[in-house]
Amino acid sequence: MSDLDGKVVAITGASSGIGEAAAKLLAASGAKVVLGARRADRLEAVAADIRKAKGEVEVQAIDVTRREDLERLVSLAQERFGRLDVLISNAGLMPLSPLDDLKVEEWDRMIDVNIKGVLYGIAAALPVFRKQQSGHFINVSSVAGHRVGPNTAVYSATKFAVRALSEGLRQEAGDKIRVTIISPGAVESELAETISDPALKKRMDDYRKIAIPAEAIARAMAFAIGQPANVDINEILVRPTSQPT
Ligand code: NDP
């Protein structure tokens, strides 16, 4: 029996990249996973793989910019598996651009998904965790939540916000609820697909050739979840060895 056996874990952004890798690794380790994202067909494909490997999984098409969708995800976990032990707020996008380009709609989108999506997850799960007197938030920030560079101002701001919210939550959470920030470096996924500037996208694709598999981040999540209930892994940074900053 693993430390994850029987844990009920809801994951946002589970249709690709890190969320998909987390879903598969945690399910293979005995967790019951509840997967959310907008692309229902991709979620079904992930679920089919998990079921083939004898894992337990439910899926729900959600948009994390809608508060009620996070409530539906949490409710699904409770209805199908009787509880929710962990919420992984992982959904995010990264349409990098210089501020001069005034891609205000992309700024809005990042704020809505990367910040408000995490907040709505807290709003949906915190009352459940309080009632259960146990629960674990894992919020996905980024190395860009620790440092800012050209073209990353808004994305970095959202990821700094994820760390600020998580640290505030941790301090308020008391001794029954755990809060973990996961800050990945370059990881293989579809994240760079949201960059609309072709030249910047090309530069980012070149930069991201050093990316490590998404499973590396899934393992960090499994490590945090697998700790004894009174041990809270507050933050993990995971970079490729070849990523200097
Ligand atoms: P992907 O683009 O592969 O995955 C992003 C996921 O977020 C998809 O499943 C997507 O699903 C989901 N998503 C996006 N918008 C919404 C929405 N409105 N509602 C619900 N789900 C949504 O990239 P990653 O796996 O890399 O990204 C996961 C997290 O990791 C993000 O928060 C990202 O910022 C962070 N991160 C990634 C790094 C990397 O190098 N890969 C580095 C640092 C941090 P769908 O489109 O089906 O809704």
PDB file of C-alpha atoms and ligand atoms in Angstrom:
ATOM      1  CA  MET A   1       0.000   0.000   0.000  1.00  0.00           C
ATOM      2  CA  SER A   2       1.407   3.426  -0.928  1.00  0.00           C
ATOM      3  CA  ASP A   3       1.005   6.652   1.059  1.00  0.00           C
ATOM      4  CA  LEU A   4      -1.328   7.826  -1.696  1.00  0.00           C
ATOM      5  CA  ASP A   5      -3.586   4.777  -1.585  1.00  0.00           C
ATOM      6  CA  GLY A   6      -7.269   5.782  -1.548  1.00  0.00           C
ATOM      7  CA  LYS A   7      -6.585   9.541  -1.449  1.00  0.00           C
ATOM      8  CA  VAL A   8      -9.123  11.509  -3.482  1.00  0.00           C
ATOM      9  CA  VAL A   9      -7.298  14.074  -5.622  1.00  0.00           C
ATOM     10  CA  ALA A  10      -8.966  16.644  -7.902  1.00  0.00           C
ATOM     11  CA  ILE A  11      -6.743  18.177 -10.589  1.00  0.00           C
ATOM     12  CA  THR A  12      -7.490  21.200 -12.776  1.00  0.00           C
ATOM     13  CA  GLY A  13      -5.846  21.437 -16.178  1.00  0.00           C
ATOM     14  CA  ALA A  14      -5.636  17.651 -16.374  1.00  0.00           C
ATOM     15  CA  SER A  15      -6.146  17.426 -20.152  1.00  0.00           C
ATOM     16  CA  SER A  16      -2.438  17.869 -21.024  1.00  0.00           C
ATOM     17  CA  GLY A  17       1.063  18.468 -19.713  1.00  0.00           C
ATOM     18  CA  ILE A  18       1.672  18.513 -15.983  1.00  0.00           C
ATOM     19  CA  GLY A  19      -1.965  17.891 -15.017  1.00  0.00           C
ATOM     20  CA  GLU A  20      -2.197  14.840 -17.250  1.00  0.00           C
ATOM     21  CA  ALA A  21       1.102  13.463 -15.911  1.00  0.00           C
ATOM     22  CA  ALA A  22      -0.057  14.053 -12.329  1.00  0.00           C
ATOM     23  CA  ALA A  23      -3.373  12.306 -13.005  1.00  0.00           C
ATOM     24  CA  LYS A  24      -1.641   9.227 -14.390  1.00  0.00           C
ATOM     25  CA  LEU A  25       1.105   9.014 -11.759  1.00  0.00           C
ATOM     26  CA  LEU A  26      -1.193   9.591  -8.786  1.00  0.00           C
ATOM     27  CA  ALA A  27      -3.791   7.121 -10.103  1.00  0.00           C
ATOM     28  CA  ALA A  28      -1.059   4.541 -10.660  1.00  0.00           C
ATOM     29  CA  SER A  29      -0.018   5.113  -7.016  1.00  0.00           C
ATOM     30  CA  GLY A  30      -3.523   4.280  -5.761  1.00  0.00           C
ATOM     31  CA  ALA A  31      -5.159   7.720  -5.621  1.00  0.00           C
ATOM     32  CA  LYS A  32      -8.696   8.242  -6.916  1.00  0.00           C
ATOM     33  CA  VAL A  33      -8.473  11.145  -9.320  1.00  0.00           C
ATOM     34  CA  VAL A  34     -11.096  13.656 -10.449  1.00  0.00           C
ATOM     35  CA  LEU A  35      -9.995  15.507 -13.554  1.00  0.00           C
ATOM     36  CA  GLY A  36     -11.099  18.896 -14.841  1.00  0.00           C
ATOM     37  CA  ALA A  37     -10.307  21.016 -17.912  1.00  0.00           C
ATOM     38  CA  ARG A  38     -12.222  22.471 -20.863  1.00  0.00           C
ATOM     39  CA  ARG A  39     -11.326  19.821 -23.487  1.00  0.00           C
ATOM     40  CA  ALA A  40     -13.637  16.957 -22.527  1.00  0.00           C
ATOM     41  CA  ASP A  41     -12.316  14.690 -25.299  1.00  0.00           C
ATOM     42  CA  ARG A  42      -8.770  14.990 -23.976  1.00  0.00           C
ATOM     43  CA  LEU A  43      -9.933  14.340 -20.413  1.00  0.00           C
ATOM     44  CA  GLU A  44     -11.750  11.206 -21.604  1.00  0.00           C
ATOM     45  CA  ALA A  45      -8.576   9.992 -23.317  1.00  0.00           C
ATOM     46  CA  VAL A  46      -6.554  10.495 -20.109  1.00  0.00           C
ATOM     47  CA  ALA A  47      -9.288   8.707 -18.131  1.00  0.00           C
ATOM     48  CA  ALA A  48      -9.316   5.796 -20.585  1.00  0.00           C
ATOM     49  CA  ASP A  49      -5.562   5.307 -20.086  1.00  0.00           C
ATOM     50  CA  ILE A  50      -6.005   5.404 -16.313  1.00  0.00           C
ATOM     51  CA  ARG A  51      -8.892   2.895 -16.396  1.00  0.00           C
ATOM     52  CA  LYS A  52      -6.866   0.598 -18.644  1.00  0.00           C
ATOM     53  CA  ALA A  53      -4.239   0.566 -15.897  1.00  0.00           C
ATOM     54  CA  LYS A  54      -6.991  -0.273 -13.346  1.00  0.00           C
ATOM     55  CA  GLY A  55      -7.034   3.213 -11.836  1.00  0.00           C
ATOM     56  CA  GLU A  56     -10.104   5.018 -10.490  1.00  0.00           C
ATOM     57  CA  VAL A  57     -11.021   8.252 -12.255  1.00  0.00           C
ATOM     58  CA  GLU A  58     -13.870  10.661 -12.930  1.00  0.00           C
ATOM     59  CA  VAL A  59     -13.828  13.585 -15.339  1.00  0.00           C
ATOM     60  CA  GLN A  60     -15.703  16.863 -15.526  1.00  0.00           C
ATOM     61  CA  ALA A  61     -15.504  19.527 -18.233  1.00  0.00           C
ATOM     62  CA  ILE A  62     -14.762  22.753 -16.369  1.00  0.00           C
ATOM     63  CA  ASP A  63     -13.590  26.281 -17.026  1.00  0.00           C
ATOM     64  CA  VAL A  64     -11.687  27.503 -13.961  1.00  0.00           C
ATOM     65  CA  THR A  65     -12.716  31.095 -14.666  1.00  0.00           C
ATOM     66  CA  ARG A  66     -16.214  30.062 -13.547  1.00  0.00           C
ATOM     67  CA  ARG A  67     -16.559  29.676  -9.804  1.00  0.00           C
ATOM     68  CA  GLU A  68     -19.454  27.239 -10.116  1.00  0.00           C
ATOM     69  CA  ASP A  69     -17.331  24.892 -12.256  1.00  0.00           C
ATOM     70  CA  LEU A  70     -14.816  24.465  -9.410  1.00  0.00           C
ATOM     71  CA  GLU A  71     -17.743  23.756  -7.095  1.00  0.00           C
ATOM     72  CA  ARG A  72     -18.935  21.072  -9.528  1.00  0.00           C
ATOM     73  CA  LEU A  73     -15.482  19.482  -9.582  1.00  0.00           C
ATOM     74  CA  VAL A  74     -15.280  19.348  -5.798  1.00  0.00           C
ATOM     75  CA  SER A  75     -18.875  18.051  -5.569  1.00  0.00           C
ATOM     76  CA  LEU A  76     -18.101  15.298  -8.079  1.00  0.00           C
ATOM     77  CA  ALA A  77     -15.233  14.093  -5.877  1.00  0.00           C
ATOM     78  CA  GLN A  78     -17.517  14.028  -2.859  1.00  0.00           C
ATOM     79  CA  GLU A  79     -20.383  12.311  -4.688  1.00  0.00           C
ATOM     80  CA  ARG A  80     -18.278   9.602  -6.354  1.00  0.00           C
ATOM     81  CA  PHE A  81     -15.585   9.041  -3.757  1.00  0.00           C
ATOM     82  CA  GLY A  82     -17.110  10.397  -0.539  1.00  0.00           C
ATOM     83  CA  ARG A  83     -14.519  13.112   0.140  1.00  0.00           C
ATOM     84  CA  LEU A  84     -11.786  15.318  -1.256  1.00  0.00           C
ATOM     85  CA  ASP A  85      -8.272  14.991   0.117  1.00  0.00           C
ATOM     86  CA  VAL A  86      -6.255  17.118  -2.313  1.00  0.00           C
ATOM     87  CA  LEU A  87      -7.037  19.877  -4.801  1.00  0.00           C
ATOM     88  CA  ILE A  88      -4.284  20.496  -7.344  1.00  0.00           C
ATOM     89  CA  SER A  89      -4.881  23.915  -8.943  1.00  0.00           C
ATOM     90  CA  ASN A  90      -2.754  23.474 -12.013  1.00  0.00           C
ATOM     91  CA  ALA A  91      -4.697  25.002 -14.927  1.00  0.00           C
ATOM     92  CA  GLY A  92      -2.792  27.887 -16.444  1.00  0.00           C
ATOM     93  CA  LEU A  93      -1.654  29.629 -19.588  1.00  0.00           C
ATOM     94  CA  MET A  94       1.417  31.643 -20.580  1.00  0.00           C
ATOM     95  CA  PRO A  95       0.875  34.008 -23.530  1.00  0.00           C
ATOM     96  CA  LEU A  96       4.115  35.954 -23.034  1.00  0.00           C
ATOM     97  CA  SER A  97       4.485  39.360 -24.705  1.00  0.00           C
ATOM     98  CA  PRO A  98       6.124  42.747 -24.176  1.00  0.00           C
ATOM     99  CA  LEU A  99       3.892  45.186 -22.324  1.00  0.00           C
ATOM    100  CA  ASP A 100       4.242  47.634 -25.256  1.00  0.00           C
ATOM    101  CA  ASP A 101       2.154  45.277 -27.394  1.00  0.00           C
ATOM    102  CA  LEU A 102      -0.839  45.958 -25.125  1.00  0.00           C
ATOM    103  CA  LYS A 103      -2.243  42.447 -25.456  1.00  0.00           C
ATOM    104  CA  VAL A 104      -4.760  43.373 -22.813  1.00  0.00           C
ATOM    105  CA  GLU A 105      -7.104  40.476 -23.553  1.00  0.00           C
ATOM    106  CA  GLU A 106      -4.236  38.067 -22.910  1.00  0.00           C
ATOM    107  CA  TRP A 107      -3.430  39.887 -19.650  1.00  0.00           C
ATOM    108  CA  ASP A 108      -7.072  39.518 -18.613  1.00  0.00           C
ATOM    109  CA  ARG A 109      -7.073  35.846 -19.544  1.00  0.00           C
ATOM    110  CA  MET A 110      -3.952  35.118 -17.474  1.00  0.00           C
ATOM    111  CA  ILE A 111      -5.400  36.939 -14.488  1.00  0.00           C
ATOM    112  CA  ASP A 112      -8.686  35.056 -14.860  1.00  0.00           C
ATOM    113  CA  VAL A 113      -7.199  31.575 -15.259  1.00  0.00           C
ATOM    114  CA  ASN A 114      -3.914  31.732 -13.335  1.00  0.00           C
ATOM    115  CA  ILE A 115      -5.108  33.785 -10.357  1.00  0.00           C
ATOM    116  CA  LYS A 116      -8.893  33.658 -10.172  1.00  0.00           C
ATOM    117  CA  GLY A 117      -8.906  29.974 -11.135  1.00  0.00           C
ATOM    118  CA  VAL A 118      -6.765  29.245  -8.065  1.00  0.00           C
ATOM    119  CA  LEU A 119      -8.939  31.465  -5.856  1.00  0.00           C
ATOM    120  CA  TYR A 120     -12.112  29.729  -7.029  1.00  0.00           C
ATOM    121  CA  GLY A 121     -10.468  26.416  -6.190  1.00  0.00           C
ATOM    122  CA  ILE A 122      -9.787  27.685  -2.672  1.00  0.00           C
ATOM    123  CA  ALA A 123     -13.388  28.915  -2.405  1.00  0.00           C
ATOM    124  CA  ALA A 124     -14.743  25.525  -3.480  1.00  0.00           C
ATOM    125  CA  ALA A 125     -12.485  23.266  -1.400  1.00  0.00           C
ATOM    126  CA  LEU A 126     -11.748  25.239   1.780  1.00  0.00           C
ATOM    127  CA  PRO A 127     -15.221  24.760   3.355  1.00  0.00           C
ATOM    128  CA  VAL A 128     -15.015  21.038   2.526  1.00  0.00           C
ATOM    129  CA  PHE A 129     -11.543  20.728   4.056  1.00  0.00           C
ATOM    130  CA  ARG A 130     -12.679  22.632   7.177  1.00  0.00           C
ATOM    131  CA  LYS A 131     -15.636  20.262   7.583  1.00  0.00           C
ATOM    132  CA  GLN A 132     -13.504  17.165   7.042  1.00  0.00           C
ATOM    133  CA  GLN A 133     -10.803  18.636   9.274  1.00  0.00           C
ATOM    134  CA  SER A 134      -8.254  17.642   6.675  1.00  0.00           C
ATOM    135  CA  GLY A 135      -7.248  18.588   3.175  1.00  0.00           C
ATOM    136  CA  HIS A 136      -4.344  19.627   0.999  1.00  0.00           C
ATOM    137  CA  PHE A 137      -4.068  22.446  -1.522  1.00  0.00           C
ATOM    138  CA  ILE A 138      -1.361  22.112  -4.158  1.00  0.00           C
ATOM    139  CA  ASN A 139      -1.096  25.306  -6.192  1.00  0.00           C
ATOM    140  CA  VAL A 140       1.079  25.428  -9.290  1.00  0.00           C
ATOM    141  CA  SER A 141       3.180  28.574  -9.548  1.00  0.00           C
ATOM    142  CA  SER A 142       6.409  28.721 -11.561  1.00  0.00           C
ATOM    143  CA  VAL A 143      10.049  29.722 -11.482  1.00  0.00           C
ATOM    144  CA  ALA A 144       8.460  32.830 -13.056  1.00  0.00           C
ATOM    145  CA  GLY A 145       6.741  33.280  -9.700  1.00  0.00           C
ATOM    146  CA  HIS A 146      10.207  33.946  -8.245  1.00  0.00           C
ATOM    147  CA  ARG A 147      11.771  36.115 -10.920  1.00  0.00           C
ATOM    148  CA  VAL A 148      10.663  38.518 -13.640  1.00  0.00           C
ATOM    149  CA  GLY A 149      12.152  39.063 -17.084  1.00  0.00           C
ATOM    150  CA  PRO A 150      11.264  40.886 -20.274  1.00  0.00           C
ATOM    151  CA  ASN A 151       7.988  39.602 -21.790  1.00  0.00           C
ATOM    152  CA  THR A 152       7.010  37.794 -18.600  1.00  0.00           C
ATOM    153  CA  ALA A 153       5.647  40.692 -16.533  1.00  0.00           C
ATOM    154  CA  VAL A 154       1.992  39.684 -16.490  1.00  0.00           C
ATOM    155  CA  TYR A 155       2.605  35.916 -16.408  1.00  0.00           C
ATOM    156  CA  SER A 156       5.118  36.405 -13.581  1.00  0.00           C
ATOM    157  CA  ALA A 157       2.677  38.660 -11.745  1.00  0.00           C
ATOM    158  CA  THR A 158       0.055  35.911 -11.824  1.00  0.00           C
ATOM    159  CA  LYS A 159       2.552  33.339 -10.577  1.00  0.00           C
ATOM    160  CA  PHE A 160       3.841  35.663  -7.807  1.00  0.00           C
ATOM    161  CA  ALA A 161       0.165  36.007  -6.875  1.00  0.00           C
ATOM    162  CA  VAL A 162      -0.246  32.236  -6.661  1.00  0.00           C
ATOM    163  CA  ARG A 163       2.645  32.113  -4.180  1.00  0.00           C
ATOM    164  CA  ALA A 164       1.275  35.042  -2.147  1.00  0.00           C
ATOM    165  CA  LEU A 165      -2.196  33.500  -1.965  1.00  0.00           C
ATOM    166  CA  SER A 166      -0.801  30.108  -1.048  1.00  0.00           C
ATOM    167  CA  GLU A 167       1.428  31.488   1.711  1.00  0.00           C
ATOM    168  CA  GLY A 168      -1.464  33.516   3.144  1.00  0.00           C
ATOM    169  CA  LEU A 169      -3.676  30.449   2.986  1.00  0.00           C
ATOM    170  CA  ARG A 170      -1.003  28.361   4.700  1.00  0.00           C
ATOM    171  CA  GLN A 171      -0.728  30.827   7.574  1.00  0.00           C
ATOM    172  CA  GLU A 172      -4.502  30.871   8.042  1.00  0.00           C
ATOM    173  CA  ALA A 173      -5.023  27.171   7.464  1.00  0.00           C
ATOM    174  CA  GLY A 174      -4.310  25.923  10.974  1.00  0.00           C
ATOM    175  CA  ASP A 175      -3.003  22.492  11.827  1.00  0.00           C
ATOM    176  CA  LYS A 176      -5.373  20.334   9.745  1.00  0.00           C
ATOM    177  CA  ILE A 177      -4.907  21.699   6.227  1.00  0.00           C
ATOM    178  CA  ARG A 178      -1.733  21.555   4.154  1.00  0.00           C
ATOM    179  CA  VAL A 179      -0.692  24.011   1.441  1.00  0.00           C
ATOM    180  CA  THR A 180       2.019  23.287  -1.106  1.00  0.00           C
ATOM    181  CA  ILE A 181       3.350  25.523  -3.873  1.00  0.00           C
ATOM    182  CA  ILE A 182       4.927  23.724  -6.819  1.00  0.00           C
ATOM    183  CA  SER A 183       7.165  25.951  -8.946  1.00  0.00           C
ATOM    184  CA  PRO A 184       8.296  24.245 -12.135  1.00  0.00           C
ATOM    185  CA  GLY A 185      11.023  25.377 -14.484  1.00  0.00           C
ATOM    186  CA  ALA A 186      10.878  24.389 -18.155  1.00  0.00           C
ATOM    187  CA  VAL A 187       8.686  21.305 -18.484  1.00  0.00           C
ATOM    188  CA  GLU A 188       7.417  19.523 -21.611  1.00  0.00           C
ATOM    189  CA  SER A 189       3.789  20.504 -22.213  1.00  0.00           C
ATOM    190  CA  GLU A 190       1.537  22.583 -24.462  1.00  0.00           C
ATOM    191  CA  LEU A 191       2.118  25.751 -22.413  1.00  0.00           C
ATOM    192  CA  ALA A 192       4.073  27.712 -25.046  1.00  0.00           C
ATOM    193  CA  GLU A 193       1.234  27.170 -27.558  1.00  0.00           C
ATOM    194  CA  THR A 194      -0.576  30.128 -25.972  1.00  0.00           C
ATOM    195  CA  ILE A 195       2.145  32.600 -27.109  1.00  0.00           C
ATOM    196  CA  SER A 196       0.560  34.562 -29.957  1.00  0.00           C
ATOM    197  CA  ASP A 197       3.682  36.453 -31.105  1.00  0.00           C
ATOM    198  CA  PRO A 198       5.367  34.118 -33.678  1.00  0.00           C
ATOM    199  CA  ALA A 199       8.913  35.432 -33.094  1.00  0.00           C
ATOM    200  CA  LEU A 200       8.593  35.131 -29.324  1.00  0.00           C
ATOM    201  CA  LYS A 201       7.008  31.694 -29.677  1.00  0.00           C
ATOM    202  CA  LYS A 202       9.992  30.555 -31.784  1.00  0.00           C
ATOM    203  CA  ARG A 203      12.438  31.898 -29.167  1.00  0.00           C
ATOM    204  CA  MET A 204      10.530  30.182 -26.405  1.00  0.00           C
ATOM    205  CA  ASP A 205      10.399  26.882 -28.349  1.00  0.00           C
ATOM    206  CA  ASP A 206      14.188  27.068 -28.747  1.00  0.00           C
ATOM    207  CA  TYR A 207      14.645  27.888 -25.058  1.00  0.00           C
ATOM    208  CA  ARG A 208      12.324  25.068 -24.028  1.00  0.00           C
ATOM    209  CA  LYS A 209      14.421  22.396 -25.755  1.00  0.00           C
ATOM    210  CA  ILE A 210      15.955  21.786 -22.307  1.00  0.00           C
ATOM    211  CA  ALA A 211      12.517  20.980 -20.859  1.00  0.00           C
ATOM    212  CA  ILE A 212      12.153  17.951 -18.610  1.00  0.00           C
ATOM    213  CA  PRO A 213       9.189  15.522 -18.754  1.00  0.00           C
ATOM    214  CA  ALA A 214       5.987  16.568 -16.956  1.00  0.00           C
ATOM    215  CA  GLU A 215       6.270  13.442 -14.830  1.00  0.00           C
ATOM    216  CA  ALA A 216       9.087  15.169 -12.897  1.00  0.00           C
ATOM    217  CA  ILE A 217       6.527  17.616 -11.536  1.00  0.00           C
ATOM    218  CA  ALA A 218       4.009  14.839 -10.903  1.00  0.00           C
ATOM    219  CA  ARG A 219       6.608  13.080  -8.737  1.00  0.00           C
ATOM    220  CA  ALA A 220       7.083  16.259  -6.678  1.00  0.00           C
ATOM    221  CA  MET A 221       3.315  16.403  -6.143  1.00  0.00           C
ATOM    222  CA  ALA A 222       3.234  12.741  -5.104  1.00  0.00           C
ATOM    223  CA  PHE A 223       6.069  13.414  -2.632  1.00  0.00           C
ATOM    224  CA  ALA A 224       4.167  16.289  -1.009  1.00  0.00           C
ATOM    225  CA  ILE A 225       0.905  14.323  -0.813  1.00  0.00           C
ATOM    226  CA  GLY A 226       2.625  11.221   0.550  1.00  0.00           C
ATOM    227  CA  GLN A 227       3.988  12.929   3.679  1.00  0.00           C
ATOM    228  CA  PRO A 228       2.451  12.236   7.105  1.00  0.00           C
ATOM    229  CA  ALA A 229      -0.577  14.462   7.850  1.00  0.00           C
ATOM    230  CA  ASN A 230       1.429  16.753  10.155  1.00  0.00           C
ATOM    231  CA  VAL A 231       4.154  17.394   7.573  1.00  0.00           C
ATOM    232  CA  ASP A 232       3.466  20.225   5.136  1.00  0.00           C
ATOM    233  CA  ILE A 233       5.846  20.570   2.205  1.00  0.00           C
ATOM    234  CA  ASN A 234       5.465  24.324   1.648  1.00  0.00           C
ATOM    235  CA  GLU A 235       7.196  24.752  -1.683  1.00  0.00           C
ATOM    236  CA  ILE A 236       9.123  22.750  -4.237  1.00  0.00           C
ATOM    237  CA  LEU A 237      11.079  24.227  -7.165  1.00  0.00           C
ATOM    238  CA  VAL A 238      11.878  21.769  -9.934  1.00  0.00           C
ATOM    239  CA  ARG A 239      14.159  22.868 -12.779  1.00  0.00           C
ATOM    240  CA  PRO A 240      16.008  21.042 -15.528  1.00  0.00           C
ATOM    241  CA  THR A 241      19.658  20.782 -14.506  1.00  0.00           C
ATOM    242  CA  SER A 242      20.481  22.850 -17.596  1.00  0.00           C
ATOM    243  CA  GLN A 243      18.192  25.779 -16.659  1.00  0.00           C
ATOM    244  CA  PRO A 244      20.345  28.471 -15.021  1.00  0.00           C
ATOM    245  CA  THR A 245      17.607  30.926 -13.895  1.00  0.00           C
TER     246      THR A 245
HETATM  247  P1  NDP B   1      -0.452  22.798 -20.722  1.00  0.00           P
HETATM  248  O1  NDP B   1      -0.807  23.896 -21.669  1.00  0.00           O
HETATM  249  O2  NDP B   1      -0.059  21.488 -21.287  1.00  0.00           O
HETATM  250  O3  NDP B   1      -1.643  22.579 -19.696  1.00  0.00           O
HETATM  251  C1  NDP B   1      -2.459  23.608 -19.241  1.00  0.00           C
HETATM  252  C2  NDP B   1      -3.748  23.009 -18.738  1.00  0.00           C
HETATM  253  O4  NDP B   1      -4.580  24.076 -18.238  1.00  0.00           O
HETATM  254  C3  NDP B   1      -4.521  22.286 -19.826  1.00  0.00           C
HETATM  255  O5  NDP B   1      -4.996  21.074 -19.310  1.00  0.00           O
HETATM  256  C4  NDP B   1      -5.670  23.225 -20.120  1.00  0.00           C
HETATM  257  O6  NDP B   1      -6.808  22.465 -20.481  1.00  0.00           O
HETATM  258  C5  NDP B   1      -5.874  23.872 -18.757  1.00  0.00           C
HETATM  259  N1  NDP B   1      -6.604  25.127 -18.842  1.00  0.00           N
HETATM  260  C6  NDP B   1      -6.258  26.268 -19.458  1.00  0.00           C
HETATM  261  N2  NDP B   1      -7.224  27.187 -19.340  1.00  0.00           N
HETATM  262  C7  NDP B   1      -8.210  26.608 -18.608  1.00  0.00           C
HETATM  263  C8  NDP B   1      -9.468  27.031 -18.139  1.00  0.00           C
HETATM  264  N3  NDP B   1      -9.945  28.262 -18.393  1.00  0.00           N
HETATM  265  N4  NDP B   1     -10.226  26.174 -17.420  1.00  0.00           N
HETATM  266  C9  NDP B   1      -9.780  24.925 -17.169  1.00  0.00           C
HETATM  267  N5  NDP B   1      -8.591  24.472 -17.574  1.00  0.00           N
HETATM  268  C10 NDP B   1      -7.823  25.300 -18.293  1.00  0.00           C
HETATM  269  O7  NDP B   1       0.701  23.400 -19.821  1.00  0.00           O
HETATM  270  P2  NDP B   1       1.398  22.876 -18.449  1.00  0.00           P
HETATM  271  O8  NDP B   1       1.041  21.491 -18.160  1.00  0.00           O
HETATM  272  O9  NDP B   1       2.809  23.244 -18.560  1.00  0.00           O
HETATM  273  O10 NDP B   1       0.729  23.873 -17.414  1.00  0.00           O
HETATM  274  C11 NDP B   1       0.277  23.476 -16.141  1.00  0.00           C
HETATM  275  C12 NDP B   1       0.664  24.531 -15.116  1.00  0.00           C
HETATM  276  O11 NDP B   1       2.074  24.528 -14.950  1.00  0.00           O
HETATM  277  C13 NDP B   1       0.284  25.969 -15.507  1.00  0.00           C
HETATM  278  O12 NDP B   1      -0.251  26.631 -14.393  1.00  0.00           O
HETATM  279  C14 NDP B   1       1.621  26.586 -15.896  1.00  0.00           C
HETATM  280  O13 NDP B   1       1.653  27.975 -15.724  1.00  0.00           O
HETATM  281  C15 NDP B   1       2.555  25.848 -14.935  1.00  0.00           C
HETATM  282  N6  NDP B   1       3.954  25.870 -15.322  1.00  0.00           N
HETATM  283  C16 NDP B   1       4.392  25.180 -16.422  1.00  0.00           C
HETATM  284  C17 NDP B   1       5.721  25.240 -16.809  1.00  0.00           C
HETATM  285  C18 NDP B   1       6.211  24.538 -18.021  1.00  0.00           C
HETATM  286  O14 NDP B   1       7.352  24.780 -18.432  1.00  0.00           O
HETATM  287  N7  NDP B   1       5.452  23.650 -18.635  1.00  0.00           N
HETATM  288  C19 NDP B   1       6.700  26.008 -16.025  1.00  0.00           C
HETATM  289  C20 NDP B   1       6.144  26.671 -14.880  1.00  0.00           C
HETATM  290  C21 NDP B   1       4.823  26.595 -14.545  1.00  0.00           C
HETATM  291  P3  NDP B   1      -7.951  22.875 -21.520  1.00  0.00           P
HETATM  292  O15 NDP B   1      -7.297  23.662 -22.611  1.00  0.00           O
HETATM  293  O16 NDP B   1      -8.489  21.552 -21.954  1.00  0.00           O
HETATM  294  O17 NDP B   1      -8.925  23.666 -20.697  1.00  0.00           O
END
